[in-house]
mmCIF file with all atom_site columns, C-alpha atoms in Angstrom:
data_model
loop_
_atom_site.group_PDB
_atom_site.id
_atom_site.type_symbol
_atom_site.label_atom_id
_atom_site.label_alt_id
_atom_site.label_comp_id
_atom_site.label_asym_id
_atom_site.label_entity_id
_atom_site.label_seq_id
_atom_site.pdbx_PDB_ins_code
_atom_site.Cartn_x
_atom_site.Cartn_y
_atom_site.Cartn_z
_atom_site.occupancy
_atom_site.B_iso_or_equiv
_atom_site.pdbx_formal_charge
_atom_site.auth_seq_id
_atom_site.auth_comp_id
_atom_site.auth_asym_id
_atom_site.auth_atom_id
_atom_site.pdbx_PDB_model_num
ATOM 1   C CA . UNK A 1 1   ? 8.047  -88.427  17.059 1.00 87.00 ? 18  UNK A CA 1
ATOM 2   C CA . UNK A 1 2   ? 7.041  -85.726  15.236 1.00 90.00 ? 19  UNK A CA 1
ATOM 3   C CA . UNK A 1 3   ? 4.388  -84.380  17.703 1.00 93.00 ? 20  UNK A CA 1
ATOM 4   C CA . UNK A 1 4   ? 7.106  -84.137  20.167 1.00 95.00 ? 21  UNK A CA 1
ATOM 5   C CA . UNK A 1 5   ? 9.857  -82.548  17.523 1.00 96.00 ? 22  UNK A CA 1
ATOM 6   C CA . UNK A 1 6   ? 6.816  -79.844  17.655 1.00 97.00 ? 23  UNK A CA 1
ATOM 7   C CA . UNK A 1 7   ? 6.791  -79.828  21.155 1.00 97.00 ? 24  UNK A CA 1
ATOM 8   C CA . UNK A 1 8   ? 10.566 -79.182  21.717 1.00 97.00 ? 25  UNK A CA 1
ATOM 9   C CA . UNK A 1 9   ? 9.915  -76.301  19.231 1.00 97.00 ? 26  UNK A CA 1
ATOM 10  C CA . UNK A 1 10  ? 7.609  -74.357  20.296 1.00 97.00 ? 27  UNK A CA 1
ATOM 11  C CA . UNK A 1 11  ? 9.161  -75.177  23.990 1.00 96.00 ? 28  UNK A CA 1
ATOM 12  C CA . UNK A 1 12  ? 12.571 -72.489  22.543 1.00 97.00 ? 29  UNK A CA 1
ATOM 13  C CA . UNK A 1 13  ? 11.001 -71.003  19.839 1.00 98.00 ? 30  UNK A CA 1
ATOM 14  C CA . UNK A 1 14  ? 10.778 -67.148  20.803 1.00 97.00 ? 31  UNK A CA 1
ATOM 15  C CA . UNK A 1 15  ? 7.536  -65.843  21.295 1.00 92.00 ? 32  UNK A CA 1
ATOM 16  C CA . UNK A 1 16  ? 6.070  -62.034  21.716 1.00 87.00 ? 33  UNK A CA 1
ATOM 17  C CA . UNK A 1 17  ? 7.249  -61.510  25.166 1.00 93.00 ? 34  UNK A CA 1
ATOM 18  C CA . UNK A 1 18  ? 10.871 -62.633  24.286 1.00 96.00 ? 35  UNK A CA 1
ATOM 19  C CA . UNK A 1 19  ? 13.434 -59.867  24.961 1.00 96.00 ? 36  UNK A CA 1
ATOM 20  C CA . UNK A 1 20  ? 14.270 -58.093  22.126 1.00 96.00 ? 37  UNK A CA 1
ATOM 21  C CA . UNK A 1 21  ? 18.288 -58.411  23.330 1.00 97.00 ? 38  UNK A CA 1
ATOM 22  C CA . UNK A 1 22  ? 17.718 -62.176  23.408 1.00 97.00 ? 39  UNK A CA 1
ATOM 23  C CA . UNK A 1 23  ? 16.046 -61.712  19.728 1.00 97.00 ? 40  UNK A CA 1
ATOM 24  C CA . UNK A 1 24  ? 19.240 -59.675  18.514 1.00 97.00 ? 41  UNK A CA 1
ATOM 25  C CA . UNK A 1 25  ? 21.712 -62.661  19.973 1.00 97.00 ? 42  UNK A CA 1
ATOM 26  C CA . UNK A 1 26  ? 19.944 -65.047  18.147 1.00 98.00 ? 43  UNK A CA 1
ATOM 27  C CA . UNK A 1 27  ? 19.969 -63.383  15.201 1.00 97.00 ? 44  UNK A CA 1
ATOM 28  C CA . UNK A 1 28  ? 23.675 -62.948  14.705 1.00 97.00 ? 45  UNK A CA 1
ATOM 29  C CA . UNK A 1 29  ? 24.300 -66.552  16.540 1.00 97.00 ? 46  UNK A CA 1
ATOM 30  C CA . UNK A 1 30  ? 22.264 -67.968  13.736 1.00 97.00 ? 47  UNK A CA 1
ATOM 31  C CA . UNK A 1 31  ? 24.476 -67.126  10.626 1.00 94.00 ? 48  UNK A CA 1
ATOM 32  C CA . UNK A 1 32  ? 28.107 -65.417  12.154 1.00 96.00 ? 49  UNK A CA 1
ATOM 33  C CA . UNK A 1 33  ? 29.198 -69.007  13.331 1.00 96.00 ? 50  UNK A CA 1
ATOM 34  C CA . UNK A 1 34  ? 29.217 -70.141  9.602  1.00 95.00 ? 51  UNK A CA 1
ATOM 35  C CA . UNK A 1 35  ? 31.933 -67.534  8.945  1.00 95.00 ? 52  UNK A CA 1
ATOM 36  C CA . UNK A 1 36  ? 33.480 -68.068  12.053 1.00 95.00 ? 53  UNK A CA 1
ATOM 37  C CA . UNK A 1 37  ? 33.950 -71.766  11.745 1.00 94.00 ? 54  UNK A CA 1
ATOM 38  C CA . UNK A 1 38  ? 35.357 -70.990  8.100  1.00 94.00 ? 55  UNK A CA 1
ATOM 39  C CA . UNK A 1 39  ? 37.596 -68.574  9.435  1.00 94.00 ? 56  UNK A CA 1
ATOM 40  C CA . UNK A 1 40  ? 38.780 -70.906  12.140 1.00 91.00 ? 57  UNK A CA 1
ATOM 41  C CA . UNK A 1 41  ? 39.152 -73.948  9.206  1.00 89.00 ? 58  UNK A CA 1
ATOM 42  C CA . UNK A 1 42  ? 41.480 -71.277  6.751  1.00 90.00 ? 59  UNK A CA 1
ATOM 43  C CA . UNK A 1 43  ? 43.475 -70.933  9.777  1.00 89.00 ? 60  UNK A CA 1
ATOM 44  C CA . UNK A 1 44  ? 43.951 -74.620  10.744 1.00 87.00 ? 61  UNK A CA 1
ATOM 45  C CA . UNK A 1 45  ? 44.597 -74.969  6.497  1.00 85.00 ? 62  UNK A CA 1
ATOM 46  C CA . UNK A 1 46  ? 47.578 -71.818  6.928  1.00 87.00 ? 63  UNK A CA 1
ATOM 47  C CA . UNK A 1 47  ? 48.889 -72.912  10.077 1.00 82.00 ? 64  UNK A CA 1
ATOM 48  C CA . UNK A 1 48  ? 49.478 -76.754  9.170  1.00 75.00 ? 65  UNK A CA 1
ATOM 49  C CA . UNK A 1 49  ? 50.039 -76.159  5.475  1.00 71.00 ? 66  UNK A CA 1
ATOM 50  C CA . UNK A 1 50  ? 52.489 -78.797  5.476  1.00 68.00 ? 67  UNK A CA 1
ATOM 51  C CA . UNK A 1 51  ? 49.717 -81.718  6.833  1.00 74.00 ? 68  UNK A CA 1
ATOM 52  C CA . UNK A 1 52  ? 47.753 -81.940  3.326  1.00 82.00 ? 69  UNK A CA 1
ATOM 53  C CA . UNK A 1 53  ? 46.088 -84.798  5.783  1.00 85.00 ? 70  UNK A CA 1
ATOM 54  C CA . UNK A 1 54  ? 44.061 -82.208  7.958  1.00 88.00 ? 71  UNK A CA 1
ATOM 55  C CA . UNK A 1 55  ? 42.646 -80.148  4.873  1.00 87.00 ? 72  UNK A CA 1
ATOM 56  C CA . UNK A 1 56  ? 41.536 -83.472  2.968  1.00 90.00 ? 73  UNK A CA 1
ATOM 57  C CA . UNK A 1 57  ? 39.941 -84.325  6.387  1.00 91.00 ? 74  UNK A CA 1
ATOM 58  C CA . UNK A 1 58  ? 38.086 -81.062  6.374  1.00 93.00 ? 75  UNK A CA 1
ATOM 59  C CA . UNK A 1 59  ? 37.275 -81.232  2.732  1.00 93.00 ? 76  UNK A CA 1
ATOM 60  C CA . UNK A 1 60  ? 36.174 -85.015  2.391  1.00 96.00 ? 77  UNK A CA 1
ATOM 61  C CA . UNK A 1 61  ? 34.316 -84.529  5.834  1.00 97.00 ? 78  UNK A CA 1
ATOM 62  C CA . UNK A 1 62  ? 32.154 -81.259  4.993  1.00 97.00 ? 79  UNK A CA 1
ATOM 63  C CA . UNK A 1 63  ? 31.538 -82.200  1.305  1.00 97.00 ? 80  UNK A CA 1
ATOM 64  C CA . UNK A 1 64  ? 30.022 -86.056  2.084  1.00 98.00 ? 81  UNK A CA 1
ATOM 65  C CA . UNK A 1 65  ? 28.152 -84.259  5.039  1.00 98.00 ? 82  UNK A CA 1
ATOM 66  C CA . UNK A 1 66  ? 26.537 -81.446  2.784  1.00 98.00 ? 83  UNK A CA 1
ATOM 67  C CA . UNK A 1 67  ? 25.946 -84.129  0.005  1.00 98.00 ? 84  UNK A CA 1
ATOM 68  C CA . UNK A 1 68  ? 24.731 -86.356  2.267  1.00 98.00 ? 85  UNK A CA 1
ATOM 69  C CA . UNK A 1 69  ? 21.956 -83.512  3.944  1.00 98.00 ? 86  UNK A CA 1
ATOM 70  C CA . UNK A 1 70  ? 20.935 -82.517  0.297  1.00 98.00 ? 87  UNK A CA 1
ATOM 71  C CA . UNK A 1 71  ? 20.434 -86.372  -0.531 1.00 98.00 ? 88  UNK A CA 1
ATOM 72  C CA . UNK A 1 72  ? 18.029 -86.512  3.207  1.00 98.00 ? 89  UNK A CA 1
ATOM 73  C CA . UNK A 1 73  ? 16.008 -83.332  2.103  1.00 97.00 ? 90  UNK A CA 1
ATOM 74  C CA . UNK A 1 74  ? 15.500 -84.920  -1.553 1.00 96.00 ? 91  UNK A CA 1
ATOM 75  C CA . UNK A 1 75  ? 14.076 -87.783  -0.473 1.00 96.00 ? 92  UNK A CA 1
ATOM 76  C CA . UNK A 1 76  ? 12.299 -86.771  2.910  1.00 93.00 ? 93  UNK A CA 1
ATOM 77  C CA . UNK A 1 77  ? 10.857 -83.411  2.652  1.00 94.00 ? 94  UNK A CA 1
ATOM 78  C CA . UNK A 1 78  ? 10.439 -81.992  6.110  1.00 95.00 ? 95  UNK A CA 1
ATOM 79  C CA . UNK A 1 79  ? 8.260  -78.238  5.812  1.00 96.00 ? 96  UNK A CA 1
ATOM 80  C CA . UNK A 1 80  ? 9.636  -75.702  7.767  1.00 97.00 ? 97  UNK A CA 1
ATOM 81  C CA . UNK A 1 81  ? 7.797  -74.709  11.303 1.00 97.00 ? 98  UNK A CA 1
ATOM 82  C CA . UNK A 1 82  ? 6.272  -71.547  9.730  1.00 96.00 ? 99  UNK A CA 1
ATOM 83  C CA . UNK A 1 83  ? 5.001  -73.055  6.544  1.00 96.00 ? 100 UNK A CA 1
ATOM 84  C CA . UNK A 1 84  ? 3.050  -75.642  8.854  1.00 96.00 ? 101 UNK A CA 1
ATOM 85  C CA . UNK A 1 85  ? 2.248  -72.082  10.764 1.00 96.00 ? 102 UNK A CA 1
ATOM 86  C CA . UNK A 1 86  ? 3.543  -73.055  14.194 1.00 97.00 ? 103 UNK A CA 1
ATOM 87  C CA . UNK A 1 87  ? 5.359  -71.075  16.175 1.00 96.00 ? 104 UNK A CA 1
ATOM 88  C CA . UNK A 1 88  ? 7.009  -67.787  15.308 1.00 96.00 ? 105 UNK A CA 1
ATOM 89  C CA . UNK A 1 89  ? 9.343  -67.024  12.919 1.00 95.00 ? 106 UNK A CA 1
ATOM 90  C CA . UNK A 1 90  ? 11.821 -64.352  13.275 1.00 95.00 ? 107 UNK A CA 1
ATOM 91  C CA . UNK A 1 91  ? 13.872 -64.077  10.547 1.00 94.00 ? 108 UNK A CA 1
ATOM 92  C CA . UNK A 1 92  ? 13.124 -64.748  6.893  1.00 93.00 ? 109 UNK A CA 1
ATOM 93  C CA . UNK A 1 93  ? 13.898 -67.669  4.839  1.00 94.00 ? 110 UNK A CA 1
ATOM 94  C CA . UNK A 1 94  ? 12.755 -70.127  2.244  1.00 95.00 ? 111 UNK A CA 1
ATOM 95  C CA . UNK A 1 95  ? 10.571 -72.455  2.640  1.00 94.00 ? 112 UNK A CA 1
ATOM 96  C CA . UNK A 1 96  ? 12.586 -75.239  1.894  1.00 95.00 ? 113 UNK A CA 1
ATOM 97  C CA . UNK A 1 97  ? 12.816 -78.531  3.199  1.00 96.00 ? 114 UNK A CA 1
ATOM 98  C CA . UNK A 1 98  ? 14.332 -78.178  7.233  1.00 96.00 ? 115 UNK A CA 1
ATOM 99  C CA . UNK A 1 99  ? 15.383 -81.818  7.509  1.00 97.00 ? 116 UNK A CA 1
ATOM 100 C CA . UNK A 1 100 ? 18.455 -82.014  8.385  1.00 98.00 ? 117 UNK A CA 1
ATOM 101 C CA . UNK A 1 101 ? 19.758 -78.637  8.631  1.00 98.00 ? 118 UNK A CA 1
ATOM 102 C CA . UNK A 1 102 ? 22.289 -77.413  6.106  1.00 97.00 ? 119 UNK A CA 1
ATOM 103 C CA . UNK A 1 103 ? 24.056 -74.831  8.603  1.00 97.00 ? 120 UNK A CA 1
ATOM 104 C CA . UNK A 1 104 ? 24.421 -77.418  11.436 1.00 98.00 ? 121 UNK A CA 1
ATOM 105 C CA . UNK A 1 105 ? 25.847 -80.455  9.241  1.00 98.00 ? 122 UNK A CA 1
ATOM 106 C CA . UNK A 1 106 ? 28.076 -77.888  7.925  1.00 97.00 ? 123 UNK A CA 1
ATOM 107 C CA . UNK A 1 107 ? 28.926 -76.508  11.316 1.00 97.00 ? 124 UNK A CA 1
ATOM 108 C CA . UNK A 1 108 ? 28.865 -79.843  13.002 1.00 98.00 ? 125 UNK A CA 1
ATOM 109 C CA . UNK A 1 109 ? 31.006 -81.628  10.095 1.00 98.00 ? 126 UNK A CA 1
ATOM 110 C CA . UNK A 1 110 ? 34.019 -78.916  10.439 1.00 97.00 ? 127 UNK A CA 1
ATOM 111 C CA . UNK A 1 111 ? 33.359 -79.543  13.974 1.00 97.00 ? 128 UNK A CA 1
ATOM 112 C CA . UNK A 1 112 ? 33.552 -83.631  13.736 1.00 98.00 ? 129 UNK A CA 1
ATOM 113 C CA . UNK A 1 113 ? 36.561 -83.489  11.106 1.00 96.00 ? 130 UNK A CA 1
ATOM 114 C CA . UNK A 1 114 ? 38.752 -81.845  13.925 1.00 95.00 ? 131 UNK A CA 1
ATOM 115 C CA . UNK A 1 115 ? 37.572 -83.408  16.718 1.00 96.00 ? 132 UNK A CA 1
ATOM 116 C CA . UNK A 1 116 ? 39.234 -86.339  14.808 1.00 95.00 ? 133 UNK A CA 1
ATOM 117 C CA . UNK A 1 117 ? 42.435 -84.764  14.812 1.00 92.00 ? 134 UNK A CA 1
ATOM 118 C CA . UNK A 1 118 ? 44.069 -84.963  18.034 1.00 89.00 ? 135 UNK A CA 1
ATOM 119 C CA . UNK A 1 119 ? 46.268 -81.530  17.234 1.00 89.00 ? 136 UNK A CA 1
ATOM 120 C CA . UNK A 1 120 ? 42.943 -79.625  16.597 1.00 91.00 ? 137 UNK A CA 1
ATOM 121 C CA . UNK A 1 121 ? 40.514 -81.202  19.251 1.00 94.00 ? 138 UNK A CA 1
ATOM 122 C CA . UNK A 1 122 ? 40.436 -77.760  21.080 1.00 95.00 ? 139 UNK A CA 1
ATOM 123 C CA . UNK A 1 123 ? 39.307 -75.866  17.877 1.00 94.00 ? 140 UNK A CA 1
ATOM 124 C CA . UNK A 1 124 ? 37.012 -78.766  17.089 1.00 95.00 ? 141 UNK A CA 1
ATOM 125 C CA . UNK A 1 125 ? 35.376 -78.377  20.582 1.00 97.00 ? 142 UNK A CA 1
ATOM 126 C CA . UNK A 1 126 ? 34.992 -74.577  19.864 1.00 96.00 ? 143 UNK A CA 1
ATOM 127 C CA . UNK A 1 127 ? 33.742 -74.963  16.451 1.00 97.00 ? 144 UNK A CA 1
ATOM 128 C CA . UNK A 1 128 ? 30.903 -77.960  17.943 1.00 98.00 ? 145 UNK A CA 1
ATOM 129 C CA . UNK A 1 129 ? 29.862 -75.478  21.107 1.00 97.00 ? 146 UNK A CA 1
ATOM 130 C CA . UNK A 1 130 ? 29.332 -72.792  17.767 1.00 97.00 ? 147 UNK A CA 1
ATOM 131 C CA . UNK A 1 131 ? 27.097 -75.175  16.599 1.00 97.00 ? 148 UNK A CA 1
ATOM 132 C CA . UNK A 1 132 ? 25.216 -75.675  19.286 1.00 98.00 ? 149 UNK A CA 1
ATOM 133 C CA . UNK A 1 133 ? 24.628 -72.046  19.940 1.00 98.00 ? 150 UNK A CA 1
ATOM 134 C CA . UNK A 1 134 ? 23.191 -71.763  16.042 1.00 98.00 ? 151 UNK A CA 1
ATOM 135 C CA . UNK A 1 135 ? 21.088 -75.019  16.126 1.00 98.00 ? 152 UNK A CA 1
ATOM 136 C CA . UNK A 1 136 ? 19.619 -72.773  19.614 1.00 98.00 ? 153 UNK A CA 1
ATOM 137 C CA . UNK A 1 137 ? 19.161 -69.609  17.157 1.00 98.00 ? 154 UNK A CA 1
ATOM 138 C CA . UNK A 1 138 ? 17.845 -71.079  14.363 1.00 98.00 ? 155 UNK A CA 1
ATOM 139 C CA . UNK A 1 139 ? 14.838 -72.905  16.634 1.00 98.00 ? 156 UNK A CA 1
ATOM 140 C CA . UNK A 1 140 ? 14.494 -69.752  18.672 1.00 98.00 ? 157 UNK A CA 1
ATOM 141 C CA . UNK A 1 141 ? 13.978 -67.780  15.221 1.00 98.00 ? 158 UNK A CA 1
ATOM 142 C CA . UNK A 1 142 ? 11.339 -70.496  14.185 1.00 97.00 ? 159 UNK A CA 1
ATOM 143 C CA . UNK A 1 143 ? 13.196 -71.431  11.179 1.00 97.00 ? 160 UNK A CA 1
ATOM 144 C CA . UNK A 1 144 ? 14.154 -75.325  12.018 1.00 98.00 ? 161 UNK A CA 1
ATOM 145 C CA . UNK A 1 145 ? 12.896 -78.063  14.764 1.00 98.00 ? 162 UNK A CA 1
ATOM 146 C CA . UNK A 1 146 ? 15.405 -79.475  17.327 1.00 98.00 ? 163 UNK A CA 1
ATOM 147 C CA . UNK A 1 147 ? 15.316 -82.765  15.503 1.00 98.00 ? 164 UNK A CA 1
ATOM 148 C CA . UNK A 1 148 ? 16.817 -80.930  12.433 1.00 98.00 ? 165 UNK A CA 1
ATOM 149 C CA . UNK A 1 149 ? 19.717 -79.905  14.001 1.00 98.00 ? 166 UNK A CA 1
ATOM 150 C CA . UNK A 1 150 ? 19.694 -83.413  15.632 1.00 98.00 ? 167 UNK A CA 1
ATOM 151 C CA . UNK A 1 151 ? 19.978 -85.261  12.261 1.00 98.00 ? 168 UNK A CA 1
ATOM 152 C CA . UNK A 1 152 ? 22.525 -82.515  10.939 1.00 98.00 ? 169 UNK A CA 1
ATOM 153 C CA . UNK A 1 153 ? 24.516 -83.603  13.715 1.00 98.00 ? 170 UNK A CA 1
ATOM 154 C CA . UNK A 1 154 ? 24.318 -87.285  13.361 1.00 98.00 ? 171 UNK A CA 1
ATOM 155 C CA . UNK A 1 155 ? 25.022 -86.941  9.620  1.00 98.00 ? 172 UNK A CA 1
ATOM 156 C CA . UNK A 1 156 ? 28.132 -84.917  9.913  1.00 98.00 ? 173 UNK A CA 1
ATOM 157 C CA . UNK A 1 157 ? 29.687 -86.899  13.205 1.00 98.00 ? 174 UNK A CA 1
ATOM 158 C CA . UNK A 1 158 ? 28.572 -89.568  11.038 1.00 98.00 ? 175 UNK A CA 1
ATOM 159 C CA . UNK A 1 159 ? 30.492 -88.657  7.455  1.00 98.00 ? 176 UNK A CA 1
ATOM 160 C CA . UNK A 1 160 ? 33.500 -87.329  9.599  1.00 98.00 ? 177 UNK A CA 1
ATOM 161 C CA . UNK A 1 161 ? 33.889 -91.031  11.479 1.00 98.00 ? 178 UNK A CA 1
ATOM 162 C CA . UNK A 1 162 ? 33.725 -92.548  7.938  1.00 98.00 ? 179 UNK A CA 1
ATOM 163 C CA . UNK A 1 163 ? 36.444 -90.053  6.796  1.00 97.00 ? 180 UNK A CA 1
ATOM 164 C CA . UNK A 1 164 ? 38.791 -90.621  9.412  1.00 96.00 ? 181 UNK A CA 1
ATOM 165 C CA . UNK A 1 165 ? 38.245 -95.143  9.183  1.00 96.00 ? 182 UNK A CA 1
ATOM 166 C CA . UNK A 1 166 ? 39.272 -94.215  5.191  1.00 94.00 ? 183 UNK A CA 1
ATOM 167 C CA . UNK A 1 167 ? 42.243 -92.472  6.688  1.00 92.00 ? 184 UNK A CA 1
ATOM 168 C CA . UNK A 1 168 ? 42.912 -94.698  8.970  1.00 90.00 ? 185 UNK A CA 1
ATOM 169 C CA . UNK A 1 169 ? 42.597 -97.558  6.860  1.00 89.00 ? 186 UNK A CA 1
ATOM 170 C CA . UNK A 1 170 ? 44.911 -96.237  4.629  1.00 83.00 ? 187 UNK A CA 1
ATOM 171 C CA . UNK A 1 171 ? 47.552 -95.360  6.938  1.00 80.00 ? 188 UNK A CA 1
ATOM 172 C CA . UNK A 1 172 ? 47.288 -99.110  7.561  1.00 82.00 ? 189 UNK A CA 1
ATOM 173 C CA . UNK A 1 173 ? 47.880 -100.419 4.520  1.00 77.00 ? 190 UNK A CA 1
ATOM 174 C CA . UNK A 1 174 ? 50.894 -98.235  3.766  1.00 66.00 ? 191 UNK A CA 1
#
């Protein structure tokens, strides 16, 4: 698995002949989403103020995705492509642990937590194709493998489904 995780990488990791405009997308796709997608979430919080429902969703969903991704990367360490010196990295960062990816669950868990609302599906679909776009940057820039942003999506579709069965479940029982 992991010879083919480095496969996929260096398959959209940039390289020297990669065009510099190409370079410059990627580089603002890989961090403006994050402020985007919390812009996007302050306005779902304004606009349906009333609905505490929606912001616990958002809340419960992000936090047990982000605590579940620091749990991952504390007890599988993953090294990033460029301290294994593969590919090419374009922007700088730590050399931390890559597995899962911290920006995609939390991208990807705002995403889930309104896909689960049937009033905010629309934003939740804009917020997931946001994701998408920065799981692209962030392997073109050589700073995370596909399967990073894989398992950041699995474990925030994942901690937004058991969200929404708690809320559900509750609704039930009242």
């Amino acid at each position: 698995m992991q010879s083919l995780n480095h496969e996929l990488f260096l398959t959209l990791n940039a390289d020297e002949s990669s065009p510099v405009a190409l370079i410059a997308i990627a580089r603002l796709l890989a961090e403006l989403p994050i402020a985007l997608a919390v812009l996007a979430a302050l306005y779902v919080l304004v606009r349906r103020k009333s609905e505490k429902a929606v912001a616990m969703r958002l809340l419960l969903s992000v936090s047990l995705a982000m605590a579940a991704a620091y749990a991952i990367r504390k007890i599988h360490y993953t090294p990033r492509p460029f301290v294994i010196d593969l590919g090419h990295t374009l922007i700088d960062h730590a050399p931390t642990a890559s597995f899962p990816s911290f920006h995609g669950t939390f991208l990807f868990s705002l995403a889930a937590a309104l896909l689960f609302c049937p009033k905010e599906r629309a934003l939740g679909a804009v917020l997931l194709l946001l994701g998408l776009a920065t799981a692209w940057a962030r392997i073109y820039l050589g700073v995370h493998y596909p399967l990073d942003m894989l398992g950041a999506l699995i474990t925030a579709f994942a901690a937004a489904a058991a969200v929404h069965c708690c809320f559900l479940l509750r609704r039930q029982r009242t």
